[in-house]
CSV table of C-alpha atoms in Angstrom, one decimal:
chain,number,residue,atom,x,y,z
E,21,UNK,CA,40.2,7.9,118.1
E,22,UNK,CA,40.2,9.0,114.4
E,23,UNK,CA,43.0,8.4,113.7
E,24,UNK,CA,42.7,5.3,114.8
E,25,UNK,CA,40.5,4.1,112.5
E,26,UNK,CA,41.5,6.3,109.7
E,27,UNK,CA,45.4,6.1,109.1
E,28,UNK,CA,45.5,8.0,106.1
E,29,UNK,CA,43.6,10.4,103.9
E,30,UNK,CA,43.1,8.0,101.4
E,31,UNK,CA,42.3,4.9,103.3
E,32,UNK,CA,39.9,6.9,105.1
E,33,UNK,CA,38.2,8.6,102.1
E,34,UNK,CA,37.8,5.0,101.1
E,35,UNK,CA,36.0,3.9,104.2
E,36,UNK,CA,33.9,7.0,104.1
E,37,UNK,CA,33.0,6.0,100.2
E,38,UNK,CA,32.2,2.6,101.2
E,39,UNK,CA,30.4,3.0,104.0
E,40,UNK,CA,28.1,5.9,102.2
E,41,UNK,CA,25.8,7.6,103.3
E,42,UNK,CA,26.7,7.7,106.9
E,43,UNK,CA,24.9,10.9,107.5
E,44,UNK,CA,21.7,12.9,106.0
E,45,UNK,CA,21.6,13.6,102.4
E,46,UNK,CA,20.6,16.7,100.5
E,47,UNK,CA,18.3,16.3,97.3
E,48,UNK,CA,18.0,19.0,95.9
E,49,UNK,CA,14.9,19.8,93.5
E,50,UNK,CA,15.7,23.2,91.8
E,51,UNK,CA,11.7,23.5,91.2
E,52,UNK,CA,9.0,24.9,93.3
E,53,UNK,CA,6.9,22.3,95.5
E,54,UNK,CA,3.8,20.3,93.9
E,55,UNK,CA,5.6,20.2,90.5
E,56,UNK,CA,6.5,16.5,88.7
E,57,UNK,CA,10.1,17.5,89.6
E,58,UNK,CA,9.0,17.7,93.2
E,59,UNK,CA,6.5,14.9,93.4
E,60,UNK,CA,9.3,12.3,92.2
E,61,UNK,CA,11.7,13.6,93.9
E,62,UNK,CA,10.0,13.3,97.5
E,63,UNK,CA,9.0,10.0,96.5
E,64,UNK,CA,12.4,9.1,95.7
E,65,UNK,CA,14.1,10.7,98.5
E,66,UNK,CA,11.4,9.1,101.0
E,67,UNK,CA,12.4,6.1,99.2
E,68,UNK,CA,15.9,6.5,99.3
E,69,UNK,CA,15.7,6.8,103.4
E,70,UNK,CA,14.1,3.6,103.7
E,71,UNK,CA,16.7,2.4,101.8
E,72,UNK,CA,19.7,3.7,103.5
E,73,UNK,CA,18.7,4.5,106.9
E,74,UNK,CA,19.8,7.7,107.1
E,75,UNK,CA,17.2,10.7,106.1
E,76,UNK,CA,17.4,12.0,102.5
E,77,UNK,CA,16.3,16.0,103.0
E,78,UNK,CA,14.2,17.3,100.0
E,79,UNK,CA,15.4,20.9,99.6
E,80,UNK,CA,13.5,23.1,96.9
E,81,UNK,CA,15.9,25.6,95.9
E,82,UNK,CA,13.3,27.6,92.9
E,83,UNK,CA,13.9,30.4,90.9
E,84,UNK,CA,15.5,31.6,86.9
E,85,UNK,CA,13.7,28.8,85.7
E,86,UNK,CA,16.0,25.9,87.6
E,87,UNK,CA,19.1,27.3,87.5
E,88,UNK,CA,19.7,28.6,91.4
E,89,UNK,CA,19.2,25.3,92.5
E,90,UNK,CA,21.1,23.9,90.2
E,91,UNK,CA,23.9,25.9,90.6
E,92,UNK,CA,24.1,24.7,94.6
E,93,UNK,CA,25.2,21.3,93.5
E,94,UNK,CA,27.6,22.3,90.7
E,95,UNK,CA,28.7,23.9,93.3
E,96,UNK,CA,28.8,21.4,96.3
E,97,UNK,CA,31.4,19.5,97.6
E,98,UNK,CA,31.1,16.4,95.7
E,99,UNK,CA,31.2,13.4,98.0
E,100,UNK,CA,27.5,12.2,97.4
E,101,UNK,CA,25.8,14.2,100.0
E,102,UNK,CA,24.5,16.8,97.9
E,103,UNK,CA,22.6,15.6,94.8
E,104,UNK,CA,20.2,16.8,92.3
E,105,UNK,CA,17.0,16.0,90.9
E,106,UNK,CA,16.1,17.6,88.0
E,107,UNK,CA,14.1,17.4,84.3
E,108,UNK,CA,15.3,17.6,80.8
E,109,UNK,CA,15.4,22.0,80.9
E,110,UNK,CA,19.3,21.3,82.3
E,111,UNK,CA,20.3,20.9,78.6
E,112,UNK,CA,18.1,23.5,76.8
E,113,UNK,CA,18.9,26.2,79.4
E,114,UNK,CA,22.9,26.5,78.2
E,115,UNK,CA,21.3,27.7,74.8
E,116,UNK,CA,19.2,30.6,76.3
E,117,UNK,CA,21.2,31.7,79.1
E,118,UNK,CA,24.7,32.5,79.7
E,119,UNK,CA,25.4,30.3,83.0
E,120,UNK,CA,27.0,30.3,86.3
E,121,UNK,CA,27.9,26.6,85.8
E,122,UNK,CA,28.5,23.9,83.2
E,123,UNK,CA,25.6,22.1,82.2
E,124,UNK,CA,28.0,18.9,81.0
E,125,UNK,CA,31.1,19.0,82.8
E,126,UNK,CA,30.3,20.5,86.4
E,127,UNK,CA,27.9,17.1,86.7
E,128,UNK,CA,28.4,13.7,87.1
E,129,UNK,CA,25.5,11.7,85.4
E,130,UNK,CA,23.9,9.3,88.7
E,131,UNK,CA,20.5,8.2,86.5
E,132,UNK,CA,17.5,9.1,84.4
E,133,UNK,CA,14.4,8.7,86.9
E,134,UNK,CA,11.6,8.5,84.7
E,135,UNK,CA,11.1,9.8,80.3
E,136,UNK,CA,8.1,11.2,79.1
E,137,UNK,CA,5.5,8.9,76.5
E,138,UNK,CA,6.4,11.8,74.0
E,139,UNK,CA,3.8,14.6,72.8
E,140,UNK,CA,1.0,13.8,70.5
E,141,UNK,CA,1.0,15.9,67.1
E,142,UNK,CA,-3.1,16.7,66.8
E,143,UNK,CA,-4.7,18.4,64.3
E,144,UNK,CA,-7.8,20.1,64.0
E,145,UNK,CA,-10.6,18.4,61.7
E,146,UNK,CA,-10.8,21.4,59.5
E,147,UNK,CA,-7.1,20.5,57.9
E,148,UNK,CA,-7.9,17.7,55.3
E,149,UNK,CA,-5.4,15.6,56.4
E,150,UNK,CA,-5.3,12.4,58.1
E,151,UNK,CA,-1.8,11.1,58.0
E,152,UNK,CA,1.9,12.7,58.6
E,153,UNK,CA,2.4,12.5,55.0
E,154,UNK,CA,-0.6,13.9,53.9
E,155,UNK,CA,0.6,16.8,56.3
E,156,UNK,CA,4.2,17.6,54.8
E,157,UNK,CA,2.7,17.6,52.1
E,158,UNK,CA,0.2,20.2,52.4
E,159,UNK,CA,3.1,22.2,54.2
E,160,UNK,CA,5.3,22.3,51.3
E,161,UNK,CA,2.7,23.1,48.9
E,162,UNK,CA,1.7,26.1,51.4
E,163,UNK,CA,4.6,27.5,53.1
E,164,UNK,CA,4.0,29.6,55.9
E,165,UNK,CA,0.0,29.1,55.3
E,166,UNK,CA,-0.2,26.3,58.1
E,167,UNK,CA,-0.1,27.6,61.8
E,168,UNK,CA,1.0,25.3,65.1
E,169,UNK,CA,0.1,26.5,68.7
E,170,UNK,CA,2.8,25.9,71.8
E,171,UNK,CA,2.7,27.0,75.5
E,172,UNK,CA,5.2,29.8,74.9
E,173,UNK,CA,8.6,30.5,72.9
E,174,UNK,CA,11.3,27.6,73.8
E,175,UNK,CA,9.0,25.0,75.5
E,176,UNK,CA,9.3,21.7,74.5
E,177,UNK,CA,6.0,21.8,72.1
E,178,UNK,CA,7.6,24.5,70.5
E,179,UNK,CA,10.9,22.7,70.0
E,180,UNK,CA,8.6,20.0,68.8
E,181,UNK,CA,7.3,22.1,66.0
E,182,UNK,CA,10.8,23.7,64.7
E,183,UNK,CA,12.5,20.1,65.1
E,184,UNK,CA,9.4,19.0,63.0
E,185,UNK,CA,10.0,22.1,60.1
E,186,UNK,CA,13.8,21.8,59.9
E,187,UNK,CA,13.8,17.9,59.2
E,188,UNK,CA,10.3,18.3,56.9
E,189,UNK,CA,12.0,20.9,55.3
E,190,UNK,CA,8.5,22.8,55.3
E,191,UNK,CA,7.5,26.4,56.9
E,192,UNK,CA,5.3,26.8,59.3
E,193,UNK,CA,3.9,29.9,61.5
E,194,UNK,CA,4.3,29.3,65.5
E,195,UNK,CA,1.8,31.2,67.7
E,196,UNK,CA,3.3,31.0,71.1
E,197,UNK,CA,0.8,31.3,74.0
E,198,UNK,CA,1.7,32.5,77.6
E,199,UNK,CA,2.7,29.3,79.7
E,200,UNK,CA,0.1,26.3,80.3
E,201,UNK,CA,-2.9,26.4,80.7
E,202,UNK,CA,-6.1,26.1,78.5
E,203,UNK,CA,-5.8,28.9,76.0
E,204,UNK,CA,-3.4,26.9,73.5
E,205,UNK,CA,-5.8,24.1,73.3
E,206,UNK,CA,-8.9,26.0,73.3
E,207,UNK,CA,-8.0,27.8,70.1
E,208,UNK,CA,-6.9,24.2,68.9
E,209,UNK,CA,-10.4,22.6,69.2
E,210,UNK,CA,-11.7,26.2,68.3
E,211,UNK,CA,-9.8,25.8,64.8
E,212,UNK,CA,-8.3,29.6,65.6
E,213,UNK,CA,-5.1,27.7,65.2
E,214,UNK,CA,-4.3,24.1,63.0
E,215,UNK,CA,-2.2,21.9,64.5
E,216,UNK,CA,-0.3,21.3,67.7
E,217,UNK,CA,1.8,19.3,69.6
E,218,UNK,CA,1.0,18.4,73.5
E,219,UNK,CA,0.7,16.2,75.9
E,220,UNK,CA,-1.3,13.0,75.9
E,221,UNK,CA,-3.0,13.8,79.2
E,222,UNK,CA,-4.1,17.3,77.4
E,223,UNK,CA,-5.2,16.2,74.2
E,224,UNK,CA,-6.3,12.4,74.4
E,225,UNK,CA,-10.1,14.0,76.0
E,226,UNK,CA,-10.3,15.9,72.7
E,227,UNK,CA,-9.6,12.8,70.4
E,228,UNK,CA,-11.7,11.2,72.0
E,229,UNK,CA,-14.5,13.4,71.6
E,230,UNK,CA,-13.7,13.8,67.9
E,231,UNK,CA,-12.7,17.1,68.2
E,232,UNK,CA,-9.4,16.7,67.1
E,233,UNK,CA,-7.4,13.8,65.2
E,234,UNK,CA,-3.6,12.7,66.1
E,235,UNK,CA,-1.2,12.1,62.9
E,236,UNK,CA,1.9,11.5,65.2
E,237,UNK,CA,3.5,10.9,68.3
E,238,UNK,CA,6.5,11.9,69.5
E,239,UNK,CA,8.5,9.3,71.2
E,240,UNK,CA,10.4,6.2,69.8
E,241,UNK,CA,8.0,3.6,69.7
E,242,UNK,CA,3.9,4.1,69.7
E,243,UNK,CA,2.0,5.2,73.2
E,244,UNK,CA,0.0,2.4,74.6
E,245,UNK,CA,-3.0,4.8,75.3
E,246,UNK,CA,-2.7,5.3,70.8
E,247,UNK,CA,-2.0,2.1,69.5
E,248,UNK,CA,-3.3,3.0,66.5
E,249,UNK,CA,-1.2,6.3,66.2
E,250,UNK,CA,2.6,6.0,64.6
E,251,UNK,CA,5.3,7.8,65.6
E,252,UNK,CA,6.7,10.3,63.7
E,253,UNK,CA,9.8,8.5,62.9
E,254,UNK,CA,8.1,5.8,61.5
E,255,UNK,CA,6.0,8.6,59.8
E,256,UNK,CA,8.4,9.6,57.6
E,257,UNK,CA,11.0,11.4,59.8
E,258,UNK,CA,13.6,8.9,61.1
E,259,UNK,CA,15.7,10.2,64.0
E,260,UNK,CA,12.5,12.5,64.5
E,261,UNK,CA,12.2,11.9,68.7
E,262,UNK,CA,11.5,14.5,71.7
E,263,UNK,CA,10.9,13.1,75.0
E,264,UNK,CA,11.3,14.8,78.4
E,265,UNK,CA,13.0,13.2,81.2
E,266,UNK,CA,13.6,13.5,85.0
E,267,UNK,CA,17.0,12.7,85.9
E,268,UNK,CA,19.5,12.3,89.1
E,269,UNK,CA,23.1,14.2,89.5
E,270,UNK,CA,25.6,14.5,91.8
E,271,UNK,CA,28.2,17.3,91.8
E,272,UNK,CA,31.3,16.6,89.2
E,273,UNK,CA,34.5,14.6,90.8
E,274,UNK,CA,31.9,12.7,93.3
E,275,UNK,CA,33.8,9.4,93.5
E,276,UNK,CA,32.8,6.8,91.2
E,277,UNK,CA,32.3,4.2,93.6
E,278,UNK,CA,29.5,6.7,95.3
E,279,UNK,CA,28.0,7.7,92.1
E,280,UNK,CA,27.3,3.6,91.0
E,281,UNK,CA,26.0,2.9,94.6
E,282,UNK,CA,23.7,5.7,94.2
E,283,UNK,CA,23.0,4.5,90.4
E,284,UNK,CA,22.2,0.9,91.6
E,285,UNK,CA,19.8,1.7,94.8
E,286,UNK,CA,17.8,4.2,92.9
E,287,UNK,CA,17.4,1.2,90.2
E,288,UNK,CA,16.2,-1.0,92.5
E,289,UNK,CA,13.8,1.3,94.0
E,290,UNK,CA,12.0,2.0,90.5
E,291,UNK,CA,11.9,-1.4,89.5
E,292,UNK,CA,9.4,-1.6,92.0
E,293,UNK,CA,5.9,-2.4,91.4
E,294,UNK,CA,4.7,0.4,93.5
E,295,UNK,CA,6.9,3.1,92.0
E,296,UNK,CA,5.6,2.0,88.4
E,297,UNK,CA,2.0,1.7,89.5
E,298,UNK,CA,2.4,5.2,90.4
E,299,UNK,CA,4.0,6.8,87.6
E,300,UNK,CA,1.9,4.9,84.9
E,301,UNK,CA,-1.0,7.8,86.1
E,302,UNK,CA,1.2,10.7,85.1
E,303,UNK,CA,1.8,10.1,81.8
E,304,UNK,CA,5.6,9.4,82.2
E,305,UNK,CA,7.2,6.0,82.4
E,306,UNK,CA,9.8,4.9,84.8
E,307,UNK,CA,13.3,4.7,83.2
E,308,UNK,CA,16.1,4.2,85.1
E,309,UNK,CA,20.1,3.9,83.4
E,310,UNK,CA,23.1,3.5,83.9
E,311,UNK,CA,25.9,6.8,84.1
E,312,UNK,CA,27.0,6.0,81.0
E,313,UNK,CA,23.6,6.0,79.3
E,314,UNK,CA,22.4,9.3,80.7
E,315,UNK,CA,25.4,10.6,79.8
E,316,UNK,CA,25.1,9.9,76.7
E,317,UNK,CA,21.8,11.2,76.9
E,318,UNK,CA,22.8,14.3,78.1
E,319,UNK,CA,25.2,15.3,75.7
E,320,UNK,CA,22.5,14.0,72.9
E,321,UNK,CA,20.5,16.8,73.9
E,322,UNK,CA,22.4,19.7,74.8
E,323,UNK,CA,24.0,19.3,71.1
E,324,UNK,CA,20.4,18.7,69.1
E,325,UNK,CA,19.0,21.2,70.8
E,326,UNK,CA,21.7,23.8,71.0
E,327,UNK,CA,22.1,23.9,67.4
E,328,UNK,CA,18.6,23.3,66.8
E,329,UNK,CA,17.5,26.7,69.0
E,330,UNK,CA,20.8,28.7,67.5
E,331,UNK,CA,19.6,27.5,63.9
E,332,UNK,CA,16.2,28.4,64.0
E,333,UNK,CA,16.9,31.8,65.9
E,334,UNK,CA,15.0,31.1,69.1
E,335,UNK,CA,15.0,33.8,72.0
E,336,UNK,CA,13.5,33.9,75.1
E,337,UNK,CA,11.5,36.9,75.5
């Protein structure tokens, strides 16, 4: 009988904790299917089954841009068997939206999954500049005359670009362009706009062709694919860093116990060969952490770019 085997509430919340999971698991992906979110994520979860032995149900709950399917697991009773997959929007949404949850404290930190290389800063051959300093410079002596393209108001190119002015100190004019896409980068290489920062899978075929040349990258150290290309922190701009990430949470007050055994199997599974093989095609590395470090992550970004979206006057239109 239960009771039996469960004397008290406590001794049997601990056997439940210990013995988790012992029945199907929710992963929620607040994304619509056949995004990265949702390609990980099944990965993961399929993963994650093997693992465990019990099934680990993907469940894409879409719509406001992440923030209904997040809500479900702020929400959810938190004892591991509803969890969340989700990408770096979960700490620039608090400083566009009013929420219906906490992005910090109604989440306990599991892992980060996998971290973007960073963006690549390219400009087009017209600009008579071949180096980051060469470009600061010819931004303060110009103000306002230089222009940088983005994939629409509040995206991460665009945060790029306004993280780039404010610690430059220099002015430039941001033309937004609806979503992804092809139009940004087609002005680019058409020289309709001067300079712009995207991904390496978007702008590496353009380099290449010597249609446009890369002063910058944004992540900490250099991308493999542009050895030759510097970061912009060693550029010139230390501290200068914008990377996006893919991360695992479970609801906050999920036992700690459940939230390191999650922690420590979804480590194992991406140190696997497989899972990096994988990944290395989209652009993204594998980067699993600890709770502590995504944490720390976490709050790292909410406050940079809070203040840095509030400073610069940013609004979702």
């Amino acid at each position: 009988m239960a009771w039996a085997a469960c004397v008290t509430g406590a001794s049997c919340a601990h056997a439940q904790t210990r013995d988790y999971p012992v029945r199907p698991v929710r992963f929620i992906v607040p994304f619509p299917p056949g995004g990265g979110a949702d390609v990980f994520g099944r990965v993961l979860g399929q993963k994650l089954t093997d693992k465990w032995g019990q099934q680990v149900v993907v469940d894409n709950r879409a719509g406001a841009g992440g923030i209904i399917g997040t809500e479900s697991v702020a929400k959810a009773a938190p004892d591991g068997y509803t969890i969340l997959h989700t990408s770096s929007a979960h700490s620039l949404l608090p400083a566009f939206n009013k929420l219906p949850y906490d992005a910090v404290r109604d989440f306990a930190p599991v892992s980060t999954a996998t971290r973007t290389i960073g963006y690549v800063l390219a400009v087009h051959p017209s600009i008579p500049v071949k180096s980051l300093a060469e470009l600061i410079a010819m931004a303060k002596a110009k103000p306002g005359y230089l222009t940088y393209g983005s994939t629409g108001i509040g995206s991460g190119f665009h945060l790029a670009g306004e993280l780039f002015c404010a610690m430059a100190k220099v002015q430039m004019l941001h033309v937004p362009y609806r979503g992804g896409g092809t139009a940004a980068i087609t002005d680019l290489v058409g020289g309709r706009v001067d300079l712009m920062w995207d991904s390496l899978a978007v702008v590496k075929p353009q380099l290449q062709a010597g249609r446009l040349h890369a002063v910058g990258v944004t992540g900490s150290r250099r991308a493999a694919a542009l050895p030759n290309v510097a970061t912009i922190a060693e550029s010139g701009l230390p501290g200068y860093e914008i990377v996006g990430w893919h991360g695992i949470f479970a609801p906050a007050g999920t036992p700690r116990e459940i939230v390191d055994r999650l922690s420590n199997t979804i480590g194992k599974i991406l140190g696997a060969a497989d899972i990096r093989e994988l990944w290395n095609t989209q652009a993204m590395e594998i980067f699993p952490s600890t709770p502590e470090q995504f944490a720390a992550r976490l709050r790292f970004d909410y406050e940079r770019y809070g203040k840095l979206i509030k400073d610069a006057g940013i609004k979702l239109q």
